[in-house]
């Protein structure tokens, strides 16, 4: 089936799915997005993604031209039109086309775009053996610039950090905040395990409040682990017993080395393995859409 892309209420063939070059989403990165996943036709935590999208939009004073329910329904409709069960869903809302110049008042018609695609997974061997990461020199943005809680269309900081990771032969890079504390990776949240307790940077560390992060915190607490959200330093990562990342694409993925230091035993640990299994069960138990 030819892929179909949703733009402003209509489905278009991929080749015809186009928006204006005057759209401020393109000209200035003025817009917000979500990356969502469906498992066997079940969309994982759709309501949470819709809430985060609306919060991101509110933070940049962008009015999404449809209700939360209509947006959620459009996601399901697009998924069905594409005949996809295990899919990656990208929702993008741009400020809309305007004149050249930053002024958002000179734009009109924010565009809601929904793209679905087959999910591209990390190779299973990364889950078996773990990732190496390095700390990037590029920091997460200061909360008084674009707050990292906003999933905006401007990902340049993270892209620059990802390039630093790639230069060091790593698929992910650790980003610090403006105070030098650990924030997160370029597209994943970070967790460490120390003496059986699970620690992760708090929301005020300058992170995106990951939906996988939230699910893993809930799962871990329900399983009896202590989960502590706090200010963390690189020391906490370098000296951890275990480290793993969470995100929509990666789910939970182990980190076995950071900045050339092996983490714990240098291989994925038991807490990671336990939580990964619990997460796998969770994603198939969600409501059918
Ligand atoms: N931090 C950052 C900076 C992210 O961009 C996460 C953490 C994890 O959040 P979730 O809600 O996914 O658990 C992200 C997520 C993409 C894409 O297409 C990006 C993300 C997720 C899915 C797709 O680039 N980022």
Coordinates of C-alpha atoms and ligand atoms in Angstrom, one line a residue:
X1 CA 0.0 0.0 0.0
X2 CA 1.4 3.4 -0.9
X3 CA 2.1 5.5 2.2
X4 CA -0.3 8.2 3.0
X5 CA 0.5 11.3 4.9
X6 CA -2.0 13.4 6.9
X7 CA -1.9 17.1 6.3
X8 CA -4.6 19.4 7.7
X9 CA -7.4 16.9 7.6
X10 CA -6.6 15.2 4.3
X11 CA -4.6 12.1 3.4
X12 CA -2.0 12.5 0.6
X13 CA 0.2 10.1 -1.3
X14 CA 3.7 10.5 -0.1
X15 CA 4.8 12.2 -3.3
X16 CA 2.0 14.7 -3.0
X17 CA 2.5 15.4 0.7
X18 CA 3.9 18.9 0.6
X19 CA 3.8 22.1 2.6
X20 CA 4.8 25.6 1.8
X21 CA 8.5 26.7 1.7
X22 CA 7.2 29.8 3.6
X23 CA 6.1 27.7 6.5
X24 CA 7.9 28.9 9.6
X25 CA 8.4 25.3 10.7
X26 CA 10.9 25.1 7.8
X27 CA 12.2 28.7 7.9
X28 CA 12.7 29.0 11.7
X29 CA 12.1 25.6 13.2
X30 CA 8.9 27.2 14.6
X31 CA 6.8 24.3 15.6
X32 CA 6.5 21.2 17.8
X33 CA 6.4 17.4 17.3
X34 CA 5.9 14.0 18.8
X35 CA 7.4 10.6 18.0
X36 CA 5.0 7.9 18.9
X37 CA 4.9 4.1 18.5
X38 CA 2.3 1.5 17.8
X39 CA 2.6 -2.1 18.7
X40 CA 0.4 -4.6 16.9
X41 CA -2.0 -1.8 16.2
X42 CA -2.0 -0.5 19.8
X43 CA -0.6 3.1 20.1
X44 CA 1.6 3.3 23.2
X45 CA 0.3 6.0 25.6
X46 CA -1.3 8.1 22.8
X47 CA -3.0 10.4 25.4
X48 CA 0.3 11.2 27.0
X49 CA 1.9 12.1 23.7
X50 CA -1.1 14.3 22.8
X51 CA -0.9 16.0 26.1
X52 CA 2.9 16.6 25.7
X53 CA 2.3 18.0 22.2
X54 CA -0.3 20.4 23.4
X55 CA 1.9 21.5 26.3
X56 CA 4.9 22.0 23.9
X57 CA 2.5 24.1 21.7
X58 CA 1.3 26.1 24.6
X59 CA 4.8 26.8 25.7
X60 CA 5.6 28.4 22.3
X61 CA 2.2 30.1 22.1
X62 CA 1.1 28.0 19.2
X63 CA -2.6 27.2 18.8
X64 CA -3.1 23.7 17.5
X65 CA -6.1 24.0 15.2
X66 CA -7.9 20.9 16.5
X67 CA -9.0 19.4 19.8
X68 CA -7.0 16.7 21.6
X69 CA -9.6 14.1 20.8
X70 CA -9.6 15.0 17.1
X71 CA -5.8 14.8 17.0
X72 CA -5.8 11.4 18.6
X73 CA -8.4 10.2 16.2
X74 CA -6.4 11.6 13.2
X75 CA -3.4 9.5 14.4
X76 CA -5.5 6.4 14.5
X77 CA -7.0 7.2 11.1
X78 CA -3.6 7.7 9.5
X79 CA -2.3 4.5 11.0
X80 CA -5.3 2.5 9.7
X81 CA -5.1 4.2 6.2
X82 CA -1.5 3.0 6.0
X83 CA -2.3 -0.5 7.1
X84 CA 0.4 -0.4 9.7
X85 CA 0.5 -2.3 13.0
X86 CA 4.0 -1.9 14.2
X87 CA 4.7 1.7 13.3
X88 CA 6.5 4.8 14.0
X89 CA 4.2 7.9 14.0
X90 CA 5.5 11.4 13.7
X91 CA 3.1 14.2 14.5
X92 CA 4.4 17.7 13.5
X93 CA 2.6 21.0 14.1
X94 CA 4.2 24.0 12.4
X95 CA 3.4 27.7 12.8
X96 CA 2.2 27.7 9.2
X97 CA 3.1 29.8 6.2
X98 CA 4.0 33.4 6.6
X99 CA 6.2 36.2 5.3
X100 CA 9.9 36.1 5.5
X101 CA 10.9 37.5 8.9
X102 CA 10.4 36.0 12.3
X103 CA 7.1 37.6 13.2
X104 CA 4.7 34.8 14.1
X105 CA 1.8 37.2 13.7
X106 CA 2.5 37.2 10.0
X107 CA 1.8 33.5 9.7
X108 CA -1.5 31.8 9.3
X109 CA -2.9 28.2 9.3
X110 CA -0.7 26.1 11.6
X111 CA -0.2 22.8 9.8
X112 CA -0.9 19.5 11.5
X113 CA 1.1 16.7 9.8
X114 CA 1.1 13.0 10.6
X115 CA 3.6 10.7 9.1
X116 CA 3.6 7.0 9.7
X117 CA 6.3 4.5 8.8
X118 CA 7.6 1.1 9.6
X119 CA 9.7 1.3 12.7
X120 CA 13.4 1.0 12.3
X121 CA 14.7 -0.8 15.3
X122 CA 18.2 -0.8 16.9
X123 CA 20.0 -4.1 16.2
X124 CA 19.2 -6.7 18.9
X125 CA 22.9 -7.1 19.5
X126 CA 23.0 -3.6 21.1
X127 CA 20.5 -4.8 23.7
X128 CA 22.6 -7.8 24.3
X129 CA 26.0 -6.1 24.6
X130 CA 25.1 -2.5 25.3
X131 CA 26.0 0.9 24.0
X132 CA 29.1 3.1 24.4
X133 CA 28.4 6.8 24.9
X134 CA 30.5 9.9 25.4
X135 CA 29.7 13.3 27.0
X136 CA 29.1 15.9 24.4
X137 CA 30.5 19.5 24.7
X138 CA 27.2 20.8 23.4
X139 CA 24.8 21.3 26.3
X140 CA 21.1 21.0 26.5
X141 CA 19.5 24.4 26.1
X142 CA 19.1 26.7 29.1
X143 CA 15.5 26.6 30.4
X144 CA 15.2 30.3 29.5
X145 CA 15.9 29.7 25.9
X146 CA 13.7 27.0 24.4
X147 CA 13.0 24.9 27.5
X148 CA 14.1 21.3 27.0
X149 CA 10.6 20.2 28.1
X150 CA 9.4 21.6 24.8
X151 CA 9.7 19.1 22.0
X152 CA 10.3 21.8 19.4
X153 CA 11.2 21.5 15.8
X154 CA 14.6 23.0 16.6
X155 CA 16.8 20.0 17.5
X156 CA 20.1 21.5 16.5
X157 CA 21.7 21.3 19.9
X158 CA 20.9 17.7 20.0
X159 CA 22.0 17.1 16.4
X160 CA 25.4 18.8 17.2
X161 CA 25.8 16.6 20.3
X162 CA 24.9 13.5 18.2
X163 CA 27.6 14.5 15.7
X164 CA 30.1 14.6 18.6
X165 CA 28.9 11.1 19.6
X166 CA 29.3 9.8 16.0
X167 CA 32.8 11.3 15.9
X168 CA 33.7 9.2 18.9
X169 CA 32.1 6.1 17.3
X170 CA 29.0 6.3 19.5
X171 CA 25.3 6.1 18.6
X172 CA 24.3 8.3 21.5
X173 CA 25.9 11.1 23.5
X174 CA 25.3 12.3 27.0
X175 CA 24.3 16.0 27.3
X176 CA 24.8 18.1 30.4
X177 CA 22.7 21.1 31.4
X178 CA 23.9 24.7 31.6
X179 CA 25.1 24.0 35.2
X180 CA 27.1 21.0 34.2
X181 CA 24.7 18.4 35.6
X182 CA 23.6 15.3 33.7
X183 CA 20.5 16.0 31.6
X184 CA 19.9 13.2 29.1
X185 CA 21.1 11.9 25.8
X186 CA 20.3 13.4 22.4
X187 CA 17.0 11.5 21.9
X188 CA 16.8 9.3 25.1
X189 CA 16.5 9.8 28.9
X190 CA 19.2 8.3 31.1
X191 CA 18.9 6.1 34.2
X192 CA 21.6 4.6 36.4
X193 CA 21.4 1.9 39.0
X194 CA 23.4 2.1 42.2
X195 CA 23.2 -0.5 45.0
X196 CA 19.8 -1.7 43.6
X197 CA 18.3 1.9 43.5
X198 CA 17.4 3.5 40.3
X199 CA 18.4 7.2 39.8
X200 CA 17.5 9.5 36.9
X201 CA 17.9 13.3 36.4
X202 CA 14.9 15.2 37.7
X203 CA 12.7 17.2 35.3
X204 CA 14.4 20.5 36.5
X205 CA 17.7 19.1 35.3
X206 CA 16.7 20.3 31.8
X207 CA 15.2 17.2 30.2
X208 CA 12.4 16.2 27.9
X209 CA 9.9 14.4 30.2
X210 CA 10.1 11.2 28.2
X211 CA 7.0 9.1 28.0
X212 CA 9.1 6.0 28.1
X213 CA 10.9 7.5 31.2
X214 CA 7.6 7.9 32.9
X215 CA 6.4 4.4 32.1
X216 CA 9.7 2.9 33.3
X217 CA 9.5 4.9 36.6
X218 CA 6.0 3.5 37.1
X219 CA 7.0 0.0 36.2
X220 CA 10.1 0.1 38.5
X221 CA 8.2 1.4 41.4
X222 CA 5.4 -1.1 41.0
X223 CA 8.1 -3.8 41.0
X224 CA 9.4 -2.6 44.3
X225 CA 12.5 -0.6 43.2
X226 CA 13.3 2.7 44.8
X227 CA 13.4 5.3 42.0
X228 CA 15.0 8.7 42.8
X229 CA 14.7 11.7 40.5
X230 CA 17.5 14.1 41.4
X231 CA 20.4 16.3 40.3
X232 CA 23.1 14.0 38.8
X233 CA 26.7 14.5 37.8
X234 CA 28.9 12.6 35.4
X235 CA 30.4 11.0 38.4
X236 CA 27.1 9.2 39.0
X237 CA 27.2 7.7 35.5
X238 CA 30.9 6.9 35.6
X239 CA 30.6 5.0 38.9
X240 CA 27.2 3.4 38.4
X241 CA 26.5 -0.3 38.7
X242 CA 24.3 -0.1 35.6
X243 CA 23.2 2.5 33.1
X244 CA 20.4 2.4 30.5
X245 CA 18.6 4.8 28.2
X246 CA 14.8 5.1 27.5
X247 CA 13.0 6.5 24.5
X248 CA 10.2 5.7 22.1
X249 CA 12.5 4.2 19.5
X250 CA 15.0 2.5 21.8
X251 CA 12.5 1.5 24.5
X252 CA 15.2 0.5 27.2
X253 CA 18.7 0.1 25.9
X254 CA 21.8 -0.6 28.1
X255 CA 24.9 1.5 28.3
X256 CA 28.1 -0.3 29.2
X257 CA 30.7 2.4 28.7
X258 CA 30.7 6.2 29.2
X259 CA 33.7 8.4 28.3
X260 CA 36.0 5.3 28.1
X261 CA 35.0 4.1 31.6
X262 CA 33.3 0.7 31.7
X263 CA 30.0 0.9 33.7
X264 CA 29.7 -1.7 36.4
X265 CA 30.7 -5.1 35.0
X266 CA 30.9 -3.6 31.5
X267 CA 27.8 -5.6 30.4
X268 CA 24.0 -5.1 30.7
X269 CA 22.9 -5.6 34.3
X270 CA 20.1 -7.5 36.0
X271 CA 18.0 -4.4 36.8
X272 CA 18.0 -3.4 33.1
X273 CA 17.1 -6.9 32.0
X274 CA 14.2 -7.1 34.5
X275 CA 12.8 -3.7 33.5
X276 CA 13.2 -4.4 29.8
X277 CA 11.1 -7.6 30.1
X278 CA 8.5 -5.7 32.1
X279 CA 8.4 -3.0 29.5
X280 CA 7.9 -5.5 26.7
X281 CA 4.9 -6.9 28.5
X282 CA 3.5 -3.4 29.1
X283 CA 3.5 -2.3 25.5
X284 CA 1.4 -5.3 24.3
X285 CA -1.1 -4.9 27.1
X286 CA -2.2 -1.3 26.1
X287 CA -5.7 -0.6 24.7
X288 CA -6.4 -1.7 21.1
X289 CA -6.9 1.3 18.7
Ligands
LIG1 N1 14.9 13.1 25.3 C1 14.9 13.7 24.1 C2 15.7 14.9 23.8 C3 14.1 13.2 23.1 O1 14.0 13.8 21.9 C4 13.4 11.4 24.6 C5 14.2 12.0 25.6 C6 12.6 10.2 25.0 O2 11.2 10.6 25.1 P1 10.1 9.5 24.8 O3 8.8 10.3 25.0 O4 10.3 9.1 23.4 O5 10.3 8.4 25.8 C7 13.3 12.0 23.4 C8 12.5 11.4 22.3 C9 12.7 11.2 16.3 C10 12.3 10.8 17.6 O6 12.0 10.9 15.3 C11 12.7 11.4 18.7 C12 12.3 11.0 20.0 C13 11.4 10.0 20.1 C14 10.9 9.3 19.0 C15 11.4 9.7 17.7 O7 13.7 11.8 16.2 N2 12.8 11.7 21.0

